[in-house]
mmCIF file of C-alpha atoms and ligand atoms in Angstrom:
data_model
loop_
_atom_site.group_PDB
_atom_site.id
_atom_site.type_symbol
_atom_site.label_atom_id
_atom_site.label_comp_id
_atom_site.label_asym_id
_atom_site.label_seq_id
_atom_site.Cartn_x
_atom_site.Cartn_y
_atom_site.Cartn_z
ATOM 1 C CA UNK A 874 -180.530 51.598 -82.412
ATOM 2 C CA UNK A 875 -183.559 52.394 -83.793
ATOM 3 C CA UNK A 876 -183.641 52.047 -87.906
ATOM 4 C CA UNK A 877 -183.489 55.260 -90.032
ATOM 5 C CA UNK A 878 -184.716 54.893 -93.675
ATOM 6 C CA UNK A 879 -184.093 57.146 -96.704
ATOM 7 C CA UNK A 880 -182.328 59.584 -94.811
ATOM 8 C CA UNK A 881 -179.359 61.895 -95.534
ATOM 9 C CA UNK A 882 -175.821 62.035 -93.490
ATOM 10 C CA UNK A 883 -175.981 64.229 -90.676
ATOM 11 C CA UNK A 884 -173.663 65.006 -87.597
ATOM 12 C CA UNK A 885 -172.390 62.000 -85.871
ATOM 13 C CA UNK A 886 -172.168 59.603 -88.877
ATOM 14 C CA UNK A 887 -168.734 59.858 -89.306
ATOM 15 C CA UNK A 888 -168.240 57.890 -85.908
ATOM 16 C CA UNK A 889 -168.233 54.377 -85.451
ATOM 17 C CA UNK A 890 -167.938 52.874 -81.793
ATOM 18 C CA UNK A 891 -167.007 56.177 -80.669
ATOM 19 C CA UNK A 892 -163.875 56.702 -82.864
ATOM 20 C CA UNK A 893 -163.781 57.840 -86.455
ATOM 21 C CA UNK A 894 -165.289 55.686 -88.912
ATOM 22 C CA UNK A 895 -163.200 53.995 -91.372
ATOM 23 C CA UNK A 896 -166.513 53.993 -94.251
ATOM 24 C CA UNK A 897 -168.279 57.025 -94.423
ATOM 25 C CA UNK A 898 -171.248 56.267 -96.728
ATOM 26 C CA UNK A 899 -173.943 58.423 -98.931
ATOM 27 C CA UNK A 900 -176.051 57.699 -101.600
ATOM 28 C CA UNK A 901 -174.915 59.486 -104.246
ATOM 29 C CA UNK A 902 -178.802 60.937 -105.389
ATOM 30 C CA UNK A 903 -182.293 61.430 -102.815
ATOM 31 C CA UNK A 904 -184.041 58.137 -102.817
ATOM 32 C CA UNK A 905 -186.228 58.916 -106.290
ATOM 33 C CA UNK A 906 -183.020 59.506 -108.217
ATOM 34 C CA UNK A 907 -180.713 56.812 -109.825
ATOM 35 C CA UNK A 908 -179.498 54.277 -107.568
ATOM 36 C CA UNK A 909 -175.252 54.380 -106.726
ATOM 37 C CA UNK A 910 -173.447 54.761 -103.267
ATOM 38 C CA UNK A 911 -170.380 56.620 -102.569
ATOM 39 C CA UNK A 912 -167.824 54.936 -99.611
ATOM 40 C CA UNK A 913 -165.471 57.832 -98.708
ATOM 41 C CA UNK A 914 -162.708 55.705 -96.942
ATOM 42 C CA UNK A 915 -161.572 57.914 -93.801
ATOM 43 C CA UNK A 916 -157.769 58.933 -93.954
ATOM 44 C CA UNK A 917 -156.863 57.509 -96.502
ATOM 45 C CA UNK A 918 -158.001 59.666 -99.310
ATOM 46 C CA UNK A 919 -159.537 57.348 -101.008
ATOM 47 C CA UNK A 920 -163.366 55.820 -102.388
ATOM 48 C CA UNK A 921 -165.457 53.432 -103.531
ATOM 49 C CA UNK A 922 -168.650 53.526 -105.971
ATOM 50 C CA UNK A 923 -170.986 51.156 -106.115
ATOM 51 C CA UNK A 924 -173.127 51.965 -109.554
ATOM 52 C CA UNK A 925 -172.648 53.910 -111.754
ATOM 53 C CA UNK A 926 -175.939 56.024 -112.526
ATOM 54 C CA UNK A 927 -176.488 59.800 -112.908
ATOM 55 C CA UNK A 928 -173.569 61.250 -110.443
ATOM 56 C CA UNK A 929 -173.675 64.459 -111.586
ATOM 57 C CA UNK A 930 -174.534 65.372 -107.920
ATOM 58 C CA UNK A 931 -170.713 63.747 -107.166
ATOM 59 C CA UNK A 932 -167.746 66.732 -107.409
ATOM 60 C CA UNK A 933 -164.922 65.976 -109.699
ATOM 61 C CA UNK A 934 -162.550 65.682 -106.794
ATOM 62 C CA UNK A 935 -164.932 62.677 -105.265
ATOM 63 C CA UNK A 936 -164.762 60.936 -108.123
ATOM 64 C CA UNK A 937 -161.391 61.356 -108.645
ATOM 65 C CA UNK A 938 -160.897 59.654 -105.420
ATOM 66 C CA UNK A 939 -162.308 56.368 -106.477
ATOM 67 C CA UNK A 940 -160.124 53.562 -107.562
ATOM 68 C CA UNK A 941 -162.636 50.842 -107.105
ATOM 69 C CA UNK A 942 -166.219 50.742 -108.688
ATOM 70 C CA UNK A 943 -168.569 48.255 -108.464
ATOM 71 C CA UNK A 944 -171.463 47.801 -110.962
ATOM 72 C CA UNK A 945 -174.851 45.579 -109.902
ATOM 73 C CA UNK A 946 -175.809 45.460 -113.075
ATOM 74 C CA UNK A 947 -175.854 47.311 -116.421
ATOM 75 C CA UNK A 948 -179.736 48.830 -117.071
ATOM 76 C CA UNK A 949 -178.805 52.497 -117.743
ATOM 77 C CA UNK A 950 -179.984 53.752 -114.873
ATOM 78 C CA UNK A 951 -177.200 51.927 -113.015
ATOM 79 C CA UNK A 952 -174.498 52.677 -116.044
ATOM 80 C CA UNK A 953 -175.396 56.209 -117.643
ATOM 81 C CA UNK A 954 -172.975 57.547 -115.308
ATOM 82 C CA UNK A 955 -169.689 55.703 -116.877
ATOM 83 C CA UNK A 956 -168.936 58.186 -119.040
ATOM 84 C CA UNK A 957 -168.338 60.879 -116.873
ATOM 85 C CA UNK A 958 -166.058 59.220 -114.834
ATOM 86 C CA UNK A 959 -164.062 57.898 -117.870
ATOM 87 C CA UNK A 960 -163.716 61.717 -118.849
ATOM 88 C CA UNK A 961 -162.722 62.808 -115.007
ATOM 89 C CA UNK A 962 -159.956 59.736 -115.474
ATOM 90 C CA UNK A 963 -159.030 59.776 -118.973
ATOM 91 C CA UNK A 964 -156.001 62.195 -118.901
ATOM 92 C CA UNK A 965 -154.823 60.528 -115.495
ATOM 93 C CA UNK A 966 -152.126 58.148 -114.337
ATOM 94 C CA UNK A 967 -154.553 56.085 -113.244
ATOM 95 C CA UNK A 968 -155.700 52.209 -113.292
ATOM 96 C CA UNK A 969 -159.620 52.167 -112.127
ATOM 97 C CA UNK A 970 -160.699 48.665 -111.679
ATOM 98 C CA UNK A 971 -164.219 47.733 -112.111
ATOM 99 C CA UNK A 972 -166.438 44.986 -110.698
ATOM 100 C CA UNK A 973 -169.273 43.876 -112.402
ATOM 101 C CA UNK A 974 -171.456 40.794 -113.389
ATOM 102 C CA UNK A 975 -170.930 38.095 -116.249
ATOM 103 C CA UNK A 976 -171.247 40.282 -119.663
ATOM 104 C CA UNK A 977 -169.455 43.521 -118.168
ATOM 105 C CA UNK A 978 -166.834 43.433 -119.901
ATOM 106 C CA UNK A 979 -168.416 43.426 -123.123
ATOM 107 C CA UNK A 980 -171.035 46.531 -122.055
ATOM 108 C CA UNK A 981 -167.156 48.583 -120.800
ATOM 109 C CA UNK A 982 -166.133 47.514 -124.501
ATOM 110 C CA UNK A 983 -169.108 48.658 -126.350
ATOM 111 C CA UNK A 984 -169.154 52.119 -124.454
ATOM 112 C CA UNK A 985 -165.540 52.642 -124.994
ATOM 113 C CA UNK A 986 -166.103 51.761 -128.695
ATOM 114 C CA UNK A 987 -168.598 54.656 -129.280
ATOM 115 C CA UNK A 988 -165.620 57.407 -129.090
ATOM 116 C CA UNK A 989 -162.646 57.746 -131.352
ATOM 117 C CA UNK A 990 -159.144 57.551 -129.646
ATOM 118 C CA UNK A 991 -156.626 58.784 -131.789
ATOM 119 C CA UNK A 992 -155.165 61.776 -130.064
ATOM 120 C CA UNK A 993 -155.293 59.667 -126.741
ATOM 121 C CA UNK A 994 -152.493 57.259 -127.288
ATOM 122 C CA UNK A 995 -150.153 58.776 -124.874
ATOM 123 C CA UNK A 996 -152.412 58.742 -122.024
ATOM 124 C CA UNK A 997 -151.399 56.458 -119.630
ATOM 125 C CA UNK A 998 -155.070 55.987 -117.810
ATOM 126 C CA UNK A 999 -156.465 52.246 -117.692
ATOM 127 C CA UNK A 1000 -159.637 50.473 -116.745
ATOM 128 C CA UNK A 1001 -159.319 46.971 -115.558
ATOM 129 C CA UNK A 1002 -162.227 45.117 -115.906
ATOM 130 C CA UNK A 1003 -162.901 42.025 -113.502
ATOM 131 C CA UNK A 1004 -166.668 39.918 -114.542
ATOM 132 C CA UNK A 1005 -168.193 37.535 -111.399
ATOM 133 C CA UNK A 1006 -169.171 34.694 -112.129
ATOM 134 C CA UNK A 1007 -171.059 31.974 -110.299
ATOM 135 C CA UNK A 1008 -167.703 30.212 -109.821
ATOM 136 C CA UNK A 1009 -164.891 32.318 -111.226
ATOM 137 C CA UNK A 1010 -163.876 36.193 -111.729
ATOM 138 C CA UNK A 1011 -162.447 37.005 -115.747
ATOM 139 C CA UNK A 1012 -160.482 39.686 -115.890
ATOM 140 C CA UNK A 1013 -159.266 42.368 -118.959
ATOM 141 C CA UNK A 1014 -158.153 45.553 -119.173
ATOM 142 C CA UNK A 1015 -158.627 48.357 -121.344
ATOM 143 C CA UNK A 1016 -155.856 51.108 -122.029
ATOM 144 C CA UNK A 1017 -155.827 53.976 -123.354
ATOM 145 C CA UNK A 1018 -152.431 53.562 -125.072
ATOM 146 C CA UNK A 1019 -154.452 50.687 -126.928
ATOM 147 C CA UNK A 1020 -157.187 52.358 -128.141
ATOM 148 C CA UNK A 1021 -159.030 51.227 -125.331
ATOM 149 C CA UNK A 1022 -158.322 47.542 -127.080
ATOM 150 C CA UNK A 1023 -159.676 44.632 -124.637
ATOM 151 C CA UNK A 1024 -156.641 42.729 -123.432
ATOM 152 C CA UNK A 1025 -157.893 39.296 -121.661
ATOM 153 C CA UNK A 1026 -155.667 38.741 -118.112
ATOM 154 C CA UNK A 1027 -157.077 35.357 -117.470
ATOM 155 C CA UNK A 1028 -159.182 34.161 -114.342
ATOM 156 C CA UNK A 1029 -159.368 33.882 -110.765
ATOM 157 C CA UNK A 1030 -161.233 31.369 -108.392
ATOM 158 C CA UNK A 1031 -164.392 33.125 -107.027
ATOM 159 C CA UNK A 1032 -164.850 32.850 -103.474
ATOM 160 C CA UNK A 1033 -167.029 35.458 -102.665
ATOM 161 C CA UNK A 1034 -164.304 38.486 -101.860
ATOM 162 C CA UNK A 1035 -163.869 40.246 -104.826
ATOM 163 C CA UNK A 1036 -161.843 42.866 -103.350
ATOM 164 C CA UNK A 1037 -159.318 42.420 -100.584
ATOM 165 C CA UNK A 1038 -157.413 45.275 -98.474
ATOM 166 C CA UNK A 1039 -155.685 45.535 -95.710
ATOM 167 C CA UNK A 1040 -158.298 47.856 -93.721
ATOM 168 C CA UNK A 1041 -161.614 46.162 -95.670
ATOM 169 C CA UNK A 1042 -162.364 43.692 -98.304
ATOM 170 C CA UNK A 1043 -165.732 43.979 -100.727
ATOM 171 C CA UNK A 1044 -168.144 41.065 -100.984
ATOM 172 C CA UNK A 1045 -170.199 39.794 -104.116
ATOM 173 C CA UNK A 1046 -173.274 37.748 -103.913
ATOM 174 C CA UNK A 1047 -174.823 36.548 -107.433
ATOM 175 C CA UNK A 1048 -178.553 37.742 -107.593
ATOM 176 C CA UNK A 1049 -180.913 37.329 -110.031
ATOM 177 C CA UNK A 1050 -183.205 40.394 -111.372
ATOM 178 C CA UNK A 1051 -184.012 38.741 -114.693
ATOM 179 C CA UNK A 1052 -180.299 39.038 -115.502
ATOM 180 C CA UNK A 1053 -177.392 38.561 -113.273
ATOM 181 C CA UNK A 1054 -177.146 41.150 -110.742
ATOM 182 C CA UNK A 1055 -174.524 41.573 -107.954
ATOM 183 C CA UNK A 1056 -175.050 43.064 -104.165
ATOM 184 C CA UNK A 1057 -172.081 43.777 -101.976
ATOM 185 C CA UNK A 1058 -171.084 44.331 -98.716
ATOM 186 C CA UNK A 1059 -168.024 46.123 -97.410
ATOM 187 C CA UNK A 1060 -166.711 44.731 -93.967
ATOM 188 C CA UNK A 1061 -164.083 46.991 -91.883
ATOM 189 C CA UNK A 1062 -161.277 44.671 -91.190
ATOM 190 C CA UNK A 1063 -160.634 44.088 -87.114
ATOM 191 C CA UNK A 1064 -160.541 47.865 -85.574
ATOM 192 C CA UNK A 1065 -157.468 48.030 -83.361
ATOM 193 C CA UNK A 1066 -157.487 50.483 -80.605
ATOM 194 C CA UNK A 1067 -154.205 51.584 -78.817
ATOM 195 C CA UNK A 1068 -154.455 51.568 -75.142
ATOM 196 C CA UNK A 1069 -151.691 54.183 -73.869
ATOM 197 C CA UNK A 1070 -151.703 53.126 -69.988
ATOM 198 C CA UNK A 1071 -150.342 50.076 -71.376
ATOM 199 C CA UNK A 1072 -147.646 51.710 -73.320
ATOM 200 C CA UNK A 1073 -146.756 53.850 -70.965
ATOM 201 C CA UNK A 1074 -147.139 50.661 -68.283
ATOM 202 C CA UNK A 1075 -144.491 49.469 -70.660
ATOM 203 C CA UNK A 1076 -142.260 52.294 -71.177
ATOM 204 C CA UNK A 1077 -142.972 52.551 -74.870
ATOM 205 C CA UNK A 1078 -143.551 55.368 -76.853
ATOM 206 C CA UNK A 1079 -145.639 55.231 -80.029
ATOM 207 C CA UNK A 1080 -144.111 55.595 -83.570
ATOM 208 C CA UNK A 1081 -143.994 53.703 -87.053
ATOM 209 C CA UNK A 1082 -143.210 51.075 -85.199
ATOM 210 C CA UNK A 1083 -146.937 50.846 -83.964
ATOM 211 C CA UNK A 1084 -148.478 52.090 -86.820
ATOM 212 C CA UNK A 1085 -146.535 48.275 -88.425
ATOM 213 C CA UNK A 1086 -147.460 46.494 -85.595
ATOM 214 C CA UNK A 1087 -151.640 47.589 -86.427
ATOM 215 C CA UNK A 1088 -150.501 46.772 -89.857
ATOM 216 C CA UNK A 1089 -148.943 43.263 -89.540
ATOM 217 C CA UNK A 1090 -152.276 42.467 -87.027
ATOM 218 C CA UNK A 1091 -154.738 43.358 -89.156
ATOM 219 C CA UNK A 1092 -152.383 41.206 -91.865
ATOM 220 C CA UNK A 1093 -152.653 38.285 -89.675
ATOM 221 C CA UNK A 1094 -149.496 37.913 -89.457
ATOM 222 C CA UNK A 1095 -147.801 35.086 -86.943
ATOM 223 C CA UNK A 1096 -147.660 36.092 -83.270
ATOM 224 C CA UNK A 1097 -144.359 34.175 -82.712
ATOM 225 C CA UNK A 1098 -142.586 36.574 -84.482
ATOM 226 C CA UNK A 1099 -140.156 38.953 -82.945
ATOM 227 C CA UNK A 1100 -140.503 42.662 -83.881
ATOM 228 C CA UNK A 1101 -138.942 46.403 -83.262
ATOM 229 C CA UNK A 1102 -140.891 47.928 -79.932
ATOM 230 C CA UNK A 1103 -139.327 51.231 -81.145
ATOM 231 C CA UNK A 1104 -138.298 53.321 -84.041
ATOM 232 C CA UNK A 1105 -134.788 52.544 -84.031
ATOM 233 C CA UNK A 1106 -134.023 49.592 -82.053
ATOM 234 C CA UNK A 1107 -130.328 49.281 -81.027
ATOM 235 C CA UNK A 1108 -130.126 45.681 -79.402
ATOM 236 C CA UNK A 1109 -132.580 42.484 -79.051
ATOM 237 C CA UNK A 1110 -133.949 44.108 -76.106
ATOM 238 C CA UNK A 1111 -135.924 46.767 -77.893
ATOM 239 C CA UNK A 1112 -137.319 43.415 -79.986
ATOM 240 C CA UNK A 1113 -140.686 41.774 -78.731
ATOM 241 C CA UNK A 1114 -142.830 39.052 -79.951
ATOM 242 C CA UNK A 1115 -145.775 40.606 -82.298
ATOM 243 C CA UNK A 1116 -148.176 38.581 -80.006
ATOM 244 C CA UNK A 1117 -146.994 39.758 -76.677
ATOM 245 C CA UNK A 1118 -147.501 43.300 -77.771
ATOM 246 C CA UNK A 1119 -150.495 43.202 -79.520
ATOM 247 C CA UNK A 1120 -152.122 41.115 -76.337
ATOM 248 C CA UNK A 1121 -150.698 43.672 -74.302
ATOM 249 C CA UNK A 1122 -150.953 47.303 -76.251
ATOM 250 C CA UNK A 1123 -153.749 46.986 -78.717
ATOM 251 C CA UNK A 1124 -157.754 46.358 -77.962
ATOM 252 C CA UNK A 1125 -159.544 44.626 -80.865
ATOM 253 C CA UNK A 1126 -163.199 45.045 -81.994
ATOM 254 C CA UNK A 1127 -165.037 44.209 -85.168
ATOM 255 C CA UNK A 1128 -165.001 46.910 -87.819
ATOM 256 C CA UNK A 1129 -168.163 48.347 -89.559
ATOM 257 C CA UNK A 1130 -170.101 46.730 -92.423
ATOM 258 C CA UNK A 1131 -172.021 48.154 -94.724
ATOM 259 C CA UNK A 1132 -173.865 46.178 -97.771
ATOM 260 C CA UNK A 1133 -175.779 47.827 -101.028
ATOM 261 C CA UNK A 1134 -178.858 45.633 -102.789
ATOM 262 C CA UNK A 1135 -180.333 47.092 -105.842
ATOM 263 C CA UNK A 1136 -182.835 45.398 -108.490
ATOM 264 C CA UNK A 1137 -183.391 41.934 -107.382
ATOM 265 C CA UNK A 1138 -186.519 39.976 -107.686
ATOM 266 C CA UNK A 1139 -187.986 38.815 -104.854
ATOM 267 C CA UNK A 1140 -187.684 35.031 -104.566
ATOM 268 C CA UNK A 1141 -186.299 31.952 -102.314
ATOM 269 C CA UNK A 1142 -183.568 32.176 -103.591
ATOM 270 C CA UNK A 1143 -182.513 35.793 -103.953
ATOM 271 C CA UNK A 1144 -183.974 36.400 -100.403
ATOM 272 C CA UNK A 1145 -181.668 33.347 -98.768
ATOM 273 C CA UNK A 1146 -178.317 34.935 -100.094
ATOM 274 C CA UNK A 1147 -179.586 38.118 -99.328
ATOM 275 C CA UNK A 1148 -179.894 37.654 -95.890
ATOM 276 C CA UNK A 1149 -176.178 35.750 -95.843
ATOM 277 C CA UNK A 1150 -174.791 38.922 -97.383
ATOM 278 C CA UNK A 1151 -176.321 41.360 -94.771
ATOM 279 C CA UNK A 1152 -176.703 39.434 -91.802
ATOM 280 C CA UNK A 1153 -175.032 42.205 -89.353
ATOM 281 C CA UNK A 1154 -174.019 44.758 -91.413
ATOM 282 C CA UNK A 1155 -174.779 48.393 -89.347
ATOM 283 C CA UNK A 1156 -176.224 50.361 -92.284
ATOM 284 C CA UNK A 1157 -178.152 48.036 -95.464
ATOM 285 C CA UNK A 1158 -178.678 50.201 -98.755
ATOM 286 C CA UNK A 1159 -181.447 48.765 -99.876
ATOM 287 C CA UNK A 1160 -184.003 49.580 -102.860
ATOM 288 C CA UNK A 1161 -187.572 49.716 -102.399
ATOM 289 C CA UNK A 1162 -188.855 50.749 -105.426
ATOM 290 C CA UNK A 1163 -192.903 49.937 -104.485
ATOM 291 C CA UNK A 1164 -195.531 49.830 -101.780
ATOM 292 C CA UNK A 1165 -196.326 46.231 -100.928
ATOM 293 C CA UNK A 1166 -200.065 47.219 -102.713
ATOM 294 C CA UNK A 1167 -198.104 47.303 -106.397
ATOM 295 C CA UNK A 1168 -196.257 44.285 -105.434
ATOM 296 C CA UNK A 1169 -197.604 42.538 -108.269
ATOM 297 C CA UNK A 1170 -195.789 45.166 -110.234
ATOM 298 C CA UNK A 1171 -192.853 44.972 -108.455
ATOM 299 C CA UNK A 1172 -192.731 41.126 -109.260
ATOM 300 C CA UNK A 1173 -193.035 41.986 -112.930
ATOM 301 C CA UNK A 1174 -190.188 44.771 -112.618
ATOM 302 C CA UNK A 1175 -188.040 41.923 -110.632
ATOM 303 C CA UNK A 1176 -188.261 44.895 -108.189
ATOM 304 C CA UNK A 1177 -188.614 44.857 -104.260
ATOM 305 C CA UNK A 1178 -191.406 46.398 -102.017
ATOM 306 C CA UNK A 1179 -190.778 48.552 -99.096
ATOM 307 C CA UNK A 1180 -192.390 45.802 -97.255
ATOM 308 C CA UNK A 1181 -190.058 43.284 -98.355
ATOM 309 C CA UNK A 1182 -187.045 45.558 -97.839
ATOM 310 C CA UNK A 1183 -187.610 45.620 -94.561
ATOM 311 C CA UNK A 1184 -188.520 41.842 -94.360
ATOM 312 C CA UNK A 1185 -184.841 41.034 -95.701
ATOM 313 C CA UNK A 1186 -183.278 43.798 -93.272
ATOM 314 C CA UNK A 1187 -185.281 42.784 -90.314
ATOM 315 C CA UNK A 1188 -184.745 38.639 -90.883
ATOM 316 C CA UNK A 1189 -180.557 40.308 -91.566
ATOM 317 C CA UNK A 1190 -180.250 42.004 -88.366
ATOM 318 C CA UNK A 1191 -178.988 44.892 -89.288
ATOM 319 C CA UNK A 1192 -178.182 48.251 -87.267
ATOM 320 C CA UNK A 1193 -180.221 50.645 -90.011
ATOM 321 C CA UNK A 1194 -181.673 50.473 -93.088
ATOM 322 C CA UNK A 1195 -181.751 53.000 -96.123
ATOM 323 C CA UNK A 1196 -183.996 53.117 -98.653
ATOM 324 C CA UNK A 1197 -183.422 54.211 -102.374
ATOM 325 C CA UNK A 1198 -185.084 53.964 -105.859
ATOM 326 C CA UNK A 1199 -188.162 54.601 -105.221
ATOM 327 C CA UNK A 1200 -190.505 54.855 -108.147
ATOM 328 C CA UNK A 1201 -191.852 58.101 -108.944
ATOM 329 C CA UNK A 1202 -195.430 56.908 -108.500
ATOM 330 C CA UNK A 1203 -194.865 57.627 -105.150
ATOM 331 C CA UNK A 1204 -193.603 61.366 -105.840
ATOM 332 C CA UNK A 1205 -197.344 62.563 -104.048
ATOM 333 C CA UNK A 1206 -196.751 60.389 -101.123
ATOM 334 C CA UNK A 1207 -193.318 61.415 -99.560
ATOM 335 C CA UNK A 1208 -192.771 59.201 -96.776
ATOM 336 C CA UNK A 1209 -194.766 56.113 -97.616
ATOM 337 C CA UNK A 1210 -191.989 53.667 -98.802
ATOM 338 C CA UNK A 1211 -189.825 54.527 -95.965
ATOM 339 C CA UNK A 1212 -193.018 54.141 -93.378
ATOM 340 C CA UNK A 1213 -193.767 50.919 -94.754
ATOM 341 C CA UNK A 1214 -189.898 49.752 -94.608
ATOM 342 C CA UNK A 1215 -189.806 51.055 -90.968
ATOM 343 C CA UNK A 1216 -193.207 49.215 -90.279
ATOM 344 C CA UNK A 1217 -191.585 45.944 -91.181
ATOM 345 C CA UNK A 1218 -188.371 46.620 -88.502
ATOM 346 C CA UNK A 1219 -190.044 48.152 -85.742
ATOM 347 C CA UNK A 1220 -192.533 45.162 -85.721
ATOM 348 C CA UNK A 1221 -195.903 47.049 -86.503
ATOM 349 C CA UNK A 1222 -196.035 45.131 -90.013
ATOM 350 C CA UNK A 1223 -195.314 41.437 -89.869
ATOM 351 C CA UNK A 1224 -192.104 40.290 -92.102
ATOM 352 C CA UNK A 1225 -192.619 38.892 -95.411
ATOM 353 C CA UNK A 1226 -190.240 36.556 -96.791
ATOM 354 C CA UNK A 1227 -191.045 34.209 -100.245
ATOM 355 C CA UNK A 1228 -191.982 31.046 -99.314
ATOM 356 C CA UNK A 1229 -192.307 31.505 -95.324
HETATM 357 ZN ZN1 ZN B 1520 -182.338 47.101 -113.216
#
């Protein structure tokens, strides 16, 4: 598929392998405007939010759908947008758990400490906050029964999921942009695919029965396990082993992956986990704030070039790559970052990776 930079959703994104997509992702603002993507998750109502910048351009109800945001870092273009969404929550029965590097915590405490809570006491809306670290993630909520007071909740090892569902999980690698900074990825757990000649081959028709068998699957639970094979079984008969039927009835194929880089200097180091964190995702977020010509500047801003974008993408493998955050230097030039990106991927523009 040929790569698409900086471009908007359009008609056909929301499938994936032919079916509906489980992640339907947008950047949240045009490529000059504050960085932040927005993961609509595909029947089930729900969201995620990676950054938290200007998202005045998100409706209420959007936001409101989020129950999981992840912050790269905490420069305020990247963190201005907090305290709308605390205002959209606030009132809620809610618990919104946020991700962020080493020091988040303190930054969640410091902007909830700028407001007076008295009148809020009975509001029964949380924020959970959970800081990655290098080897382990902290955790501590703040509720608004408290007075948004920080309660510590302890820690958990680190191993690179920070976020684990049963249709997706969210990975964190550490990057460095002068401070910590974190990129994710999302990865679609194992699409499962009914294949109704076999059912009917079998005699079986499909209920919640089905729906639990996708469900203990994509669980991993044991296939030695006997299970219903309809909605109300009546003897052992209508019981079959989970790995029978799932050989038999269901066709599995990897899910989508997405990832989201923002603000990360470009070095050995940053570049190697980079590429670990991408390698095969089918659309890469990626800033690219400069042309390769200011890269000099872009070293100084611990920034990325459009050339080097593309370098990590391209070395990554990935499906497509979108560009974002692009200084507004470039505001007379519309085009330019995402023609050097494309360059880079379509093999016009060698790749450029530190120390190669
Ligand atoms: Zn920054």
């Amino acid at each position: 598929m040929a790569p698409l930079l900086g471009r908007q959703p359009r008609a056909g994104d929301d499938t994936f392998a032919g079916v509906t997509a489980l992640l339907l992702p947008r950047l949240v603002n045009p490529p000059d405007g504050d960085p932040g993507l927005y993961v609509s998750l595909a029947h089930e109502g729900s969201a995620l939010l990676f950054d938290l910048g200007d998202n005045q351009l998100l409706a209420p109800r959007e936001i409101l759908r989020v129950g999981h945001v992840f912050v790269s870092h905490t420069h305020v273009d990247h963190f201005i947008g907090f305290d709308r969404v605390l205002r959209l929550f606030l009132a809620r029965e809610r618990v919104l758990t946020l991700y962020g590097p080493q020091g988040i915590a303190r930054h969640v405490e410091a902007k909830l400490s700028g407001y007076t809570w008295n009148l809020s006491r009975d509001y029964p809306f949380a924020i959970e906050v959970r800081e990655i670290g290098p080897v382990v993630v902290t955790r501590a909520r703040f509720a608004a029964s408290t007075g948004f007071r920080l309660e510590p909740l302890g820690t958990l090892p680190f191993d690179g999921i920070v976020l684990d569902q049963p249709t997706l999980c969210v990975e964190a690698a550490q990057l460095d942009h002068g401070i910590p900074c974190l990129g994710f990825a999302v990865q679609e757990k194992a699409r499962l695919h009914v294949r109704p000649e076999a059912l009917a081959a079998e005699g079986l028709t499909p209920g919640r029965w089905l729906t639990q068998l996708k469900r203990d699957v994509r669980a991993g639970l044991p296939d030695d396990a006997l299970v219903p094979a309809n909605d109300a079984p009546s003897d052992r008969a209508a019981y079959r082993l989970r790995g029978e039927l799932r050989a038999r009835l269901l066709l599995e194929a990897p899910g989508q992956r997405l990832a989201y880089v923002t603000d990360v200097a470009f070095t050995a180091e940053n570049a190697r986990r980079i590429v670990a964190l991408v390698r095969g995702a089918d659309i890469f977020f990626c800033e690219a704030v400069f042309l390769d010509i200011d890269r000099a500047q872009a070293a100084r801003r611990a920034h990325l070039t459009a050339r080097q974008a593309g370098s990590l993408a391209r070395c990554a493998g990935v499906r497509r790559l979108e560009i974002f955050h692009a200084s507004p230097r470039y505001a007379t030039q519309p085009g330019a970052l995402a023609a050097e990106a494309g360059a880079v991927l379509q093999g016009a523009l060698a790749p450029d990776l530190p120390g190669a």
